[in-house]
Short mmCIF file of C-alpha atoms and ligand atoms in Angstrom, two decimals:
data_model
loop_
_atom_site.label_atom_id
_atom_site.label_comp_id
_atom_site.label_asym_id
_atom_site.label_seq_id
_atom_site.Cartn_x
_atom_site.Cartn_y
_atom_site.Cartn_z
CA UNK A 1 19.14 -11.45 -39.13
CA UNK A 2 17.44 -9.26 -36.52
CA UNK A 3 18.87 -7.63 -33.43
CA UNK A 4 20.27 -4.62 -31.64
CA UNK A 5 23.71 -3.02 -31.78
CA UNK A 6 25.29 -0.16 -29.92
CA UNK A 7 27.25 2.33 -32.03
CA UNK A 8 28.73 5.55 -30.65
CA UNK A 9 26.67 5.21 -27.50
CA UNK A 10 23.39 4.91 -29.41
CA UNK A 11 21.28 1.85 -29.85
CA UNK A 12 20.42 0.68 -33.36
CA UNK A 13 17.96 -1.86 -34.56
CA UNK A 14 18.92 -3.98 -37.51
CA UNK A 15 17.00 -6.39 -39.67
CA UNK A 16 18.96 -7.77 -42.61
CA UNK A 17 20.62 -4.76 -44.19
CA UNK A 18 18.08 -2.43 -42.60
CA UNK A 19 19.59 -0.35 -39.81
CA UNK A 20 17.67 2.15 -37.77
CA UNK A 21 18.21 4.03 -34.54
CA UNK A 22 16.54 1.96 -31.82
CA UNK A 23 14.39 4.23 -29.79
CA UNK A 24 12.84 2.12 -27.09
CA UNK A 25 13.11 3.28 -23.51
CA UNK A 26 16.56 2.09 -22.55
CA UNK A 27 19.38 2.39 -20.06
CA UNK A 28 22.06 4.78 -21.20
CA UNK A 29 24.93 5.38 -18.80
CA UNK A 30 22.87 4.03 -15.91
CA UNK A 31 19.68 6.07 -16.54
CA UNK A 32 16.53 5.37 -18.48
CA UNK A 33 15.54 7.42 -21.50
CA UNK A 34 12.76 7.30 -24.06
CA UNK A 35 14.00 7.57 -27.63
CA UNK A 36 17.53 7.69 -26.28
CA UNK A 37 16.96 11.29 -25.14
CA UNK A 38 13.72 11.95 -23.25
CA UNK A 39 13.94 11.55 -19.46
CA UNK A 40 10.84 9.74 -18.11
CA UNK A 41 11.11 11.57 -14.79
CA UNK A 42 10.91 14.89 -16.62
CA UNK A 43 7.83 13.66 -18.50
CA UNK A 44 6.18 12.72 -15.18
CA UNK A 45 7.20 16.06 -13.73
CA UNK A 46 5.42 17.78 -16.61
CA UNK A 47 2.32 15.63 -17.06
CA UNK A 48 1.81 13.92 -13.71
CA UNK A 49 1.34 10.30 -12.76
CA UNK A 50 0.10 7.68 -13.57
CA UNK A 51 0.89 8.29 -17.21
CA UNK A 52 0.84 6.33 -20.44
CA UNK A 53 3.73 7.24 -22.75
CA UNK A 54 4.02 6.08 -26.37
CA UNK A 55 7.11 6.37 -28.52
CA UNK A 56 6.26 7.08 -32.17
CA UNK A 57 9.67 5.87 -33.35
CA UNK A 58 8.93 2.37 -32.06
CA UNK A 59 5.56 2.31 -33.81
CA UNK A 60 7.25 3.42 -37.03
CA UNK A 61 9.95 0.76 -36.64
CA UNK A 62 7.35 -1.99 -36.21
CA UNK A 63 5.25 -0.74 -39.12
CA UNK A 64 8.24 -0.62 -41.44
CA UNK A 65 9.45 -4.04 -40.34
CA UNK A 66 6.10 -5.57 -41.16
CA UNK A 67 5.79 -3.75 -44.48
CA UNK A 68 9.32 -4.69 -45.53
CA UNK A 69 8.90 -8.35 -44.60
CA UNK A 70 6.52 -9.05 -47.50
CA UNK A 71 7.19 -9.07 -51.20
CA UNK A 72 3.81 -9.14 -52.92
CA UNK A 73 2.23 -6.86 -55.55
CA UNK A 74 -0.22 -5.27 -53.13
CA UNK A 75 0.12 -5.27 -49.35
CA UNK A 76 -2.21 -3.49 -46.98
CA UNK A 77 -1.59 -3.15 -43.24
CA UNK A 78 -4.76 -2.23 -41.39
CA UNK A 79 -4.06 -1.16 -37.83
CA UNK A 80 -6.42 -2.95 -35.41
CA UNK A 81 -7.25 0.18 -33.48
CA UNK A 82 -8.91 -1.49 -30.50
CA UNK A 83 -5.36 -2.04 -29.20
CA UNK A 84 -4.86 1.70 -28.68
CA UNK A 85 -7.54 4.01 -29.97
CA UNK A 86 -6.15 7.47 -29.33
CA UNK A 87 -6.84 9.80 -32.29
CA UNK A 88 -3.21 10.91 -32.49
CA UNK A 89 -2.06 7.29 -32.72
CA UNK A 90 -4.57 6.71 -35.51
CA UNK A 91 -3.24 9.77 -37.32
CA UNK A 92 0.31 8.55 -36.93
CA UNK A 93 -0.66 5.16 -38.39
CA UNK A 94 -2.34 6.85 -41.34
CA UNK A 95 0.81 8.89 -41.99
CA UNK A 96 2.83 5.67 -41.99
CA UNK A 97 0.50 4.27 -44.65
CA UNK A 98 -1.82 2.04 -42.62
CA UNK A 99 -5.51 1.43 -43.15
CA UNK A 100 -7.75 0.64 -40.20
CA UNK A 101 -9.36 -2.45 -38.75
CA UNK A 102 -12.38 -1.59 -36.62
CA UNK A 103 -14.72 -3.71 -34.51
CA UNK A 104 -17.45 -1.23 -33.64
CA UNK A 105 -19.29 1.61 -35.32
CA UNK A 106 -17.68 3.97 -32.82
CA UNK A 107 -14.21 2.88 -33.93
CA UNK A 108 -15.30 3.52 -37.52
CA UNK A 109 -16.33 7.06 -36.57
CA UNK A 110 -13.04 7.68 -34.74
CA UNK A 111 -11.19 6.43 -37.84
CA UNK A 112 -13.08 8.79 -40.11
CA UNK A 113 -12.37 11.62 -37.66
CA UNK A 114 -8.66 10.73 -37.81
CA UNK A 115 -8.81 11.31 -41.56
CA UNK A 116 -8.97 7.78 -42.99
CA UNK A 117 -10.81 7.32 -46.29
CA UNK A 118 -13.87 5.13 -45.74
CA UNK A 119 -12.55 2.56 -48.22
CA UNK A 120 -9.39 2.20 -46.12
CA UNK A 121 -11.41 1.12 -43.10
CA UNK A 122 -12.61 -2.44 -42.64
CA UNK A 123 -15.37 -3.08 -40.16
CA UNK A 124 -15.07 -6.51 -38.53
CA UNK A 125 -17.69 -6.77 -35.81
CA UNK A 126 -19.15 -9.83 -34.22
CA UNK A 127 -22.58 -10.31 -32.74
CA UNK A 128 -23.67 -6.79 -33.67
CA UNK A 129 -27.10 -5.95 -35.05
CA UNK A 130 -27.88 -5.68 -38.75
CA UNK A 131 -28.75 -2.02 -38.04
CA UNK A 132 -25.20 -1.28 -36.89
CA UNK A 133 -23.78 -2.98 -39.99
CA UNK A 134 -26.11 -0.86 -42.13
CA UNK A 135 -24.75 2.25 -40.45
CA UNK A 136 -21.27 1.16 -41.49
CA UNK A 137 -22.51 0.59 -45.06
CA UNK A 138 -23.91 4.11 -45.02
CA UNK A 139 -20.50 5.45 -43.95
CA UNK A 140 -18.93 3.65 -46.92
CA UNK A 141 -16.49 1.38 -45.09
CA UNK A 142 -15.69 -2.21 -46.02
CA UNK A 143 -17.88 -4.80 -44.38
CA UNK A 144 -16.68 -8.08 -42.94
CA UNK A 145 -19.46 -10.51 -41.99
CA UNK A 146 -18.92 -13.28 -39.49
CA UNK A 147 -22.17 -15.22 -39.34
CA UNK A 148 -24.61 -16.90 -41.71
CA UNK A 149 -27.74 -15.33 -40.26
CA UNK A 150 -26.56 -11.74 -40.85
CA UNK A 151 -25.08 -12.67 -44.23
CA UNK A 152 -28.44 -13.94 -45.42
CA UNK A 153 -30.33 -10.88 -44.14
CA UNK A 154 -27.67 -8.54 -45.50
CA UNK A 155 -27.70 -10.20 -48.92
CA UNK A 156 -31.46 -9.82 -49.24
CA UNK A 157 -31.32 -6.08 -48.52
CA UNK A 158 -27.94 -4.94 -49.87
CA UNK A 159 -26.93 -7.33 -52.65
CA UNK A 160 -25.12 -4.44 -54.36
CA UNK A 161 -22.67 -3.96 -51.45
CA UNK A 162 -19.64 -6.27 -51.76
CA UNK A 163 -18.63 -7.93 -48.50
CA UNK A 164 -15.82 -9.87 -46.92
CA UNK A 165 -16.43 -13.16 -45.12
CA UNK A 166 -14.75 -13.97 -41.84
CA UNK A 167 -13.75 -17.62 -41.99
CA UNK A 168 -13.13 -19.69 -38.89
CA UNK A 169 -10.23 -22.01 -39.82
CA UNK A 170 -10.50 -24.02 -36.56
CA UNK A 171 -6.94 -23.43 -35.54
CA UNK A 172 -5.97 -23.12 -31.91
CA UNK A 173 -3.44 -20.33 -31.73
CA UNK A 174 -1.14 -20.47 -28.75
CA UNK A 175 -3.30 -22.76 -26.64
CA UNK A 176 -4.97 -19.99 -24.60
CA UNK A 177 -8.75 -19.90 -25.10
CA UNK A 178 -8.88 -16.36 -23.67
CA UNK A 179 -6.91 -15.00 -26.61
CA UNK A 180 -7.42 -17.62 -29.29
CA UNK A 181 -10.40 -16.78 -31.47
CA UNK A 182 -10.13 -19.16 -34.42
CA UNK A 183 -10.63 -22.54 -32.76
CA UNK A 184 -13.66 -24.79 -33.08
CA UNK A 185 -15.46 -23.52 -29.97
CA UNK A 186 -14.85 -19.89 -30.80
CA UNK A 187 -17.77 -17.55 -31.44
CA UNK A 188 -15.88 -15.84 -34.26
CA UNK A 189 -16.24 -16.37 -37.97
CA UNK A 190 -18.10 -18.78 -40.21
CA UNK A 191 -16.70 -22.30 -40.13
CA UNK A 192 -14.92 -23.24 -43.32
CA UNK A 193 -17.15 -26.34 -43.33
CA UNK A 194 -20.12 -24.00 -43.82
CA UNK A 195 -18.86 -22.51 -47.08
CA UNK A 196 -21.41 -24.46 -49.14
CA UNK A 197 -24.10 -22.55 -47.23
CA UNK A 198 -22.29 -19.25 -47.85
CA UNK A 199 -22.13 -20.07 -51.57
CA UNK A 200 -25.84 -20.86 -51.59
CA UNK A 201 -26.62 -17.47 -50.02
CA UNK A 202 -24.38 -15.76 -52.56
CA UNK A 203 -26.18 -17.50 -55.42
CA UNK A 204 -29.64 -16.84 -53.99
CA UNK A 205 -29.07 -13.15 -53.25
CA UNK A 206 -26.53 -12.07 -55.87
CA UNK A 207 -24.10 -10.80 -53.22
CA UNK A 208 -20.48 -10.27 -54.22
CA UNK A 209 -17.77 -11.64 -51.94
CA UNK A 210 -14.81 -9.28 -52.38
CA UNK A 211 -12.59 -10.63 -49.62
CA UNK A 212 -11.93 -13.48 -47.23
CA UNK A 213 -10.67 -12.96 -43.73
CA UNK A 214 -9.36 -14.99 -40.86
CA UNK A 215 -8.00 -13.93 -37.50
CA UNK A 216 -6.99 -16.67 -35.15
CA UNK A 217 -6.05 -14.59 -32.13
CA UNK A 218 -3.07 -13.16 -30.45
CA UNK A 219 -0.92 -16.20 -29.98
CA UNK A 220 0.41 -17.45 -33.30
CA UNK A 221 3.88 -18.69 -32.64
CA UNK A 222 5.41 -19.32 -36.00
CA UNK A 223 5.18 -19.13 -39.74
CA UNK A 224 4.06 -22.74 -40.07
CA UNK A 225 0.91 -22.30 -37.98
CA UNK A 226 0.15 -19.21 -40.01
CA UNK A 227 0.69 -21.11 -43.26
CA UNK A 228 -1.70 -23.85 -42.13
CA UNK A 229 -4.40 -21.21 -41.75
CA UNK A 230 -3.44 -19.69 -45.08
CA UNK A 231 -3.97 -23.01 -46.87
CA UNK A 232 -7.47 -23.20 -45.44
CA UNK A 233 -8.19 -19.67 -46.69
CA UNK A 234 -6.77 -20.52 -50.14
CA UNK A 235 -9.03 -23.58 -50.29
CA UNK A 236 -12.05 -21.40 -49.57
CA UNK A 237 -10.83 -18.75 -52.00
CA UNK A 238 -10.88 -21.24 -54.88
CA UNK A 239 -14.68 -21.31 -54.49
CA UNK A 240 -15.16 -17.54 -54.86
CA UNK A 241 -14.31 -15.93 -58.16
CA UNK A 242 -14.74 -12.20 -57.42
CA UNK A 243 -12.16 -11.77 -54.69
CA UNK A 244 -9.88 -8.76 -54.57
CA UNK A 245 -8.20 -9.39 -51.23
CA UNK A 246 -7.30 -12.00 -48.63
CA UNK A 247 -7.00 -10.76 -45.06
CA UNK A 248 -4.87 -12.89 -42.76
CA UNK A 249 -5.73 -10.95 -39.63
CA UNK A 250 -3.10 -10.81 -36.95
CA UNK A 251 -1.72 -12.89 -34.14
CA UNK A 252 1.86 -11.66 -34.28
CA UNK A 253 3.57 -12.17 -30.95
CA UNK A 254 5.88 -9.64 -29.37
CA UNK A 255 8.24 -10.38 -26.48
CA UNK A 256 7.04 -9.21 -23.07
CA UNK A 257 10.07 -10.47 -21.22
CA UNK A 258 13.55 -11.68 -21.94
CA UNK A 259 13.50 -15.05 -23.60
CA UNK A 260 9.89 -14.71 -24.85
CA UNK A 261 9.18 -16.08 -28.28
CA UNK A 262 8.66 -13.38 -30.85
CA UNK A 263 7.05 -14.00 -34.21
CA UNK A 264 9.86 -14.00 -36.71
CA UNK A 265 8.21 -11.50 -39.04
CA UNK A 266 10.95 -11.66 -41.62
CA UNK A 267 10.71 -15.45 -41.94
CA UNK A 268 6.91 -15.29 -41.92
CA UNK A 269 6.98 -12.61 -44.62
CA UNK A 270 9.21 -14.65 -46.87
CA UNK A 271 7.18 -17.84 -46.53
CA UNK A 272 3.76 -16.21 -46.82
CA UNK A 273 4.79 -14.06 -49.80
CA UNK A 274 6.07 -17.06 -51.70
CA UNK A 275 2.91 -19.05 -51.07
CA UNK A 276 0.61 -16.07 -51.64
CA UNK A 277 2.19 -15.17 -54.99
CA UNK A 278 1.89 -18.79 -56.14
CA UNK A 279 -1.76 -18.79 -55.14
CA UNK A 280 -2.45 -15.56 -57.06
CA UNK A 281 -0.97 -17.16 -60.15
CA UNK A 282 -3.22 -20.18 -59.71
CA UNK A 283 -6.24 -17.93 -59.01
CA UNK A 284 -5.54 -16.01 -62.19
CA UNK A 285 -5.47 -12.56 -60.64
CA UNK A 286 -3.32 -10.48 -58.27
CA UNK A 287 -5.06 -10.24 -54.95
CA UNK A 288 -4.15 -7.82 -52.18
CA UNK A 289 -2.62 -9.31 -49.07
CA UNK A 290 -4.01 -7.75 -45.90
CA UNK A 291 -2.92 -7.93 -42.28
CA UNK A 292 -4.45 -6.25 -39.26
CA UNK A 293 -1.95 -6.10 -36.43
CA UNK A 294 -2.66 -4.29 -33.20
CA UNK A 295 -0.24 -5.54 -30.57
CA UNK A 296 2.69 -5.88 -32.97
CA UNK A 297 2.52 -2.20 -33.88
CA UNK A 298 1.94 -0.59 -30.50
CA UNK A 299 2.76 -2.90 -27.59
CA UNK A 300 6.47 -2.18 -27.25
CA UNK A 301 5.95 1.53 -27.97
CA UNK A 302 4.02 1.96 -24.73
CA UNK A 303 5.28 2.56 -21.19
CA UNK A 304 3.10 3.05 -18.16
CA UNK A 305 4.69 5.30 -15.55
CA UNK A 306 3.41 4.92 -12.01
CA UNK A 307 4.41 6.17 -8.59
CA UNK A 308 5.07 3.99 -5.56
CA UNK A 309 2.79 5.10 -2.74
CA UNK A 310 3.92 2.61 -0.14
CA UNK A 311 6.49 -0.08 0.42
CA UNK A 312 4.83 -2.59 2.69
CA UNK A 313 6.68 -5.40 4.39
CA UNK A 314 4.51 -8.32 5.47
CA UNK A 315 5.54 -11.55 7.14
CA UNK A 316 6.17 -13.19 3.79
CA UNK A 317 7.08 -10.54 1.24
CA UNK A 318 7.65 -6.94 0.32
CA UNK A 319 4.85 -5.20 -1.55
CA UNK A 320 5.29 -2.09 -3.62
CA UNK A 321 1.88 -0.37 -3.73
CA UNK A 322 1.24 1.91 -6.72
CA UNK A 323 -0.90 4.92 -7.50
CA UNK A 324 -2.64 2.75 -10.12
CA UNK A 325 -4.30 -0.61 -10.45
CA UNK A 326 -6.21 -3.03 -12.62
CA UNK A 327 -8.52 -0.16 -13.51
CA UNK A 328 -5.67 1.28 -15.61
CA UNK A 329 -3.92 -1.88 -16.75
CA UNK A 330 -5.92 -5.05 -16.46
CA UNK A 331 -3.85 -7.47 -18.54
CA UNK A 332 -1.97 -9.14 -15.66
CA UNK A 333 -5.22 -9.88 -13.81
CA UNK A 334 -7.25 -10.62 -16.94
CA UNK A 335 -4.84 -12.65 -19.07
CA UNK A 336 -2.06 -13.51 -16.61
CA UNK A 337 0.01 -11.24 -18.82
CA UNK A 338 3.60 -10.51 -17.86
CA UNK A 339 4.77 -6.91 -18.00
CA UNK A 340 8.35 -6.07 -17.15
CA UNK A 341 8.67 -3.50 -14.36
CA UNK A 342 11.70 -1.27 -13.87
CA UNK A 343 12.52 1.43 -11.34
CA UNK A 344 13.36 4.53 -13.34
CA UNK A 345 14.03 6.62 -10.21
CA UNK A 346 16.72 4.33 -8.88
CA UNK A 347 18.13 2.31 -11.78
CA UNK A 348 21.42 1.75 -9.98
CA UNK A 349 19.77 0.54 -6.76
CA UNK A 350 20.53 -2.88 -5.36
CA UNK A 351 17.94 -5.32 -6.78
CA UNK A 352 15.45 -6.83 -4.32
CA UNK A 353 12.36 -8.99 -4.73
CA UNK A 354 9.01 -7.21 -4.76
CA UNK A 355 5.39 -8.00 -5.42
CA UNK A 356 4.01 -4.99 -7.21
CA UNK A 357 0.35 -4.29 -6.51
CA UNK A 358 -2.29 -1.66 -7.26
CA UNK A 359 -4.57 0.44 -5.08
CA UNK A 360 -7.87 -1.12 -6.19
CA UNK A 361 -9.94 -2.90 -3.56
CA UNK A 362 -9.59 -6.30 -5.24
CA UNK A 363 -6.66 -8.62 -5.62
CA UNK A 364 -4.77 -6.33 -7.91
CA UNK A 365 -1.33 -7.58 -8.83
CA UNK A 366 1.01 -6.28 -11.52
CA UNK A 367 3.83 -8.71 -10.85
CA UNK A 368 4.87 -11.27 -8.22
CA UNK A 369 8.40 -11.78 -6.89
CA UNK A 370 9.98 -9.37 -9.34
CA UNK A 371 13.63 -8.52 -9.07
CA UNK A 372 13.69 -4.73 -9.23
CA UNK A 373 16.28 -2.10 -8.32
CA UNK A 374 15.59 -1.06 -4.71
CA UNK A 375 12.21 0.67 -4.49
CA UNK A 376 11.67 3.66 -2.20
CA UNK A 377 8.33 5.34 -1.52
CA UNK A 378 7.83 8.04 -4.16
CA UNK A 379 9.88 6.25 -6.82
CA UNK A 380 8.58 6.15 -10.38
CA UNK A 381 8.28 2.68 -11.89
CA UNK A 382 7.86 1.92 -15.55
CA UNK A 383 5.61 -0.93 -16.64
CA UNK A 384 6.76 -1.86 -20.10
CA UNK A 385 5.01 -3.10 -23.25
CA UNK A 386 2.02 -1.02 -22.20
CA UNK A 387 0.95 0.15 -25.65
CA UNK A 388 -1.58 -2.52 -26.57
CA UNK A 389 -4.81 -3.30 -24.69
CA UNK A 390 -3.77 -1.22 -21.71
CA UNK A 391 -5.26 2.26 -21.90
CA UNK A 392 -7.96 0.98 -24.25
CA UNK A 393 -9.16 -1.43 -21.55
CA UNK A 394 -8.91 1.11 -18.72
CA UNK A 395 -11.97 1.88 -16.62
CA UNK A 396 -13.11 4.13 -13.80
CA UNK A 397 -13.51 1.30 -11.29
CA UNK A 398 -13.24 2.56 -7.70
CA UNK A 399 -14.15 5.97 -9.14
CA UNK A 400 -10.59 6.61 -10.21
CA UNK A 401 -9.63 8.85 -13.10
CA UNK A 402 -8.18 7.28 -16.20
CA UNK A 403 -4.57 8.37 -16.83
CA UNK A 404 -3.28 10.94 -19.27
CA UNK A 405 -1.50 9.85 -22.47
CA UNK A 406 1.66 11.33 -23.96
CA UNK A 407 3.26 10.75 -27.36
CA UNK A 408 7.02 11.06 -27.70
CA UNK A 409 7.63 12.33 -31.20
CA UNK A 410 10.82 13.83 -32.62
CA UNK A 411 12.23 14.37 -29.14
CA UNK A 412 9.11 16.23 -27.96
CA UNK A 413 6.59 14.91 -25.46
CA UNK A 414 3.08 15.76 -26.60
CA UNK A 415 0.02 15.41 -24.40
CA UNK A 416 -2.54 13.45 -26.46
CA UNK A 417 -5.13 12.84 -23.76
CA UNK A 418 -5.79 14.83 -20.63
CA UNK A 419 -6.12 13.15 -17.29
CA UNK A 420 -9.76 12.81 -16.25
CA UNK A 421 -11.36 14.98 -13.61
CA UNK A 422 -14.35 14.75 -11.25
CA UNK A 423 -16.40 16.36 -14.03
CA UNK A 424 -15.68 13.43 -16.33
CA UNK A 425 -16.68 10.97 -13.62
CA UNK A 426 -20.00 12.69 -13.00
CA UNK A 427 -20.68 13.74 -16.58
CA UNK A 428 -23.63 11.51 -17.42
CA UNK A 429 -25.03 11.11 -13.94
CA UNK A 430 -28.32 12.75 -13.08
CA UNK A 431 -29.22 13.67 -9.55
CA UNK A 432 -32.85 13.00 -8.91
CA UNK A 433 -35.01 14.24 -6.04
CA UNK A 434 -35.56 11.40 -3.58
C1 LIG B 1 -8.05 -7.67 -32.07
C2 LIG B 1 -8.04 -7.98 -33.50
C3 LIG B 1 -6.86 -7.87 -34.24
C4 LIG B 1 -5.54 -7.49 -33.64
O1 LIG B 1 -4.97 -8.49 -32.88
P1 LIG B 1 -3.49 -8.30 -32.24
O2 LIG B 1 -3.22 -9.54 -31.53
O3 LIG B 1 -3.54 -7.11 -31.36
O4 LIG B 1 -2.55 -8.04 -33.37
C5 LIG B 1 -6.95 -8.11 -35.58
N1 LIG B 1 -8.11 -8.46 -36.17
C6 LIG B 1 -9.26 -8.58 -35.49
C7 LIG B 1 -10.51 -8.94 -36.19
C8 LIG B 1 -9.27 -8.35 -34.13
O5 LIG B 1 -10.41 -8.48 -33.46
#
């Protein structure tokens, strides 16, 4: 059983017998608070606007939920840091016990800077050069290879370095080709039909395959889809005798609005653990079970606080125009993502319908026909679930500064990234005589 309860005016999260104070931004006595105590308006007062705010208690809750859902001998949760790459977030994840999933050499370097041991970092790039992979080898991190061409070249030069193989299980996760990465037309991974070729390369070069990996994308709905992928990975695993881990990637869904389907982690954990343990028995050795969630760990922990510059009535609707845009949070325009929007300045206001838009000179919409407590110019709105793929996809389009980032931790609000300045915008530009 999973859910929320209110005890003595505080909100608690429970999962089975596990009860923990629920510290998401929430309405208490008609006003919004982070962590049940930090006033978002005070945070904006202190750090300015627009502002990304992350609540460490929510990250911890999600991490512990995932960890506790599985009962296997060895479980490893590698945080997919492309979701939110701030150093302080990486440090927090390390403290919680996470390893790191990285997709570029720069993410590897940030991970090392955040204090991760090289062996706790897995490098899962696609379409990068052999040279970049060799750099990762030099740094000592685990290597995950996702195409035959590189595998063959790598094996001929570095047969002594064990690698992981990214398998494409040809599963369509969630039906959205923008976020599904394990289907037949996807560029990711080596088709499981091509495993005879992989085995041939292994035999010809003497490479050791230490792990198998699959990641089908960010839309897996339920345990059964996941299990279908798992069976494919087990089938491949039977062909490789030196494995020490199986990495099932991610794809855990979190709710973005009321009524959204959320991956039932507890059910998934039970089913996968059972099947995984049985497979280990058959395989003859205990393997480690790896996951690499991004969104699941950080999405709900993030809030994006923005100010309303103008309320604009047209012939057909009321727009609320923000001091932000798709340059700061592109998911609605890029993925048709839904982010809940609340008015933290006027939570008791009479709800009206608004279309919330940004200041970028493009169609730049955060939400259409949203029912929001009456918005006045100058009000602070909160765009929720803004932890994953929001700041990390932000840009300087329209020559705007990227926002500051704040971490709420133990009741304190800590600045973890300064707002950009004109200097940052002009930093690498050279003025030439013309
Ligand atoms: C992006 C990514 C993830 C994380 O996906 P989420 O949906 O954010 O959990 C995991 N593994 C790989 C290889 C990725 O590229």
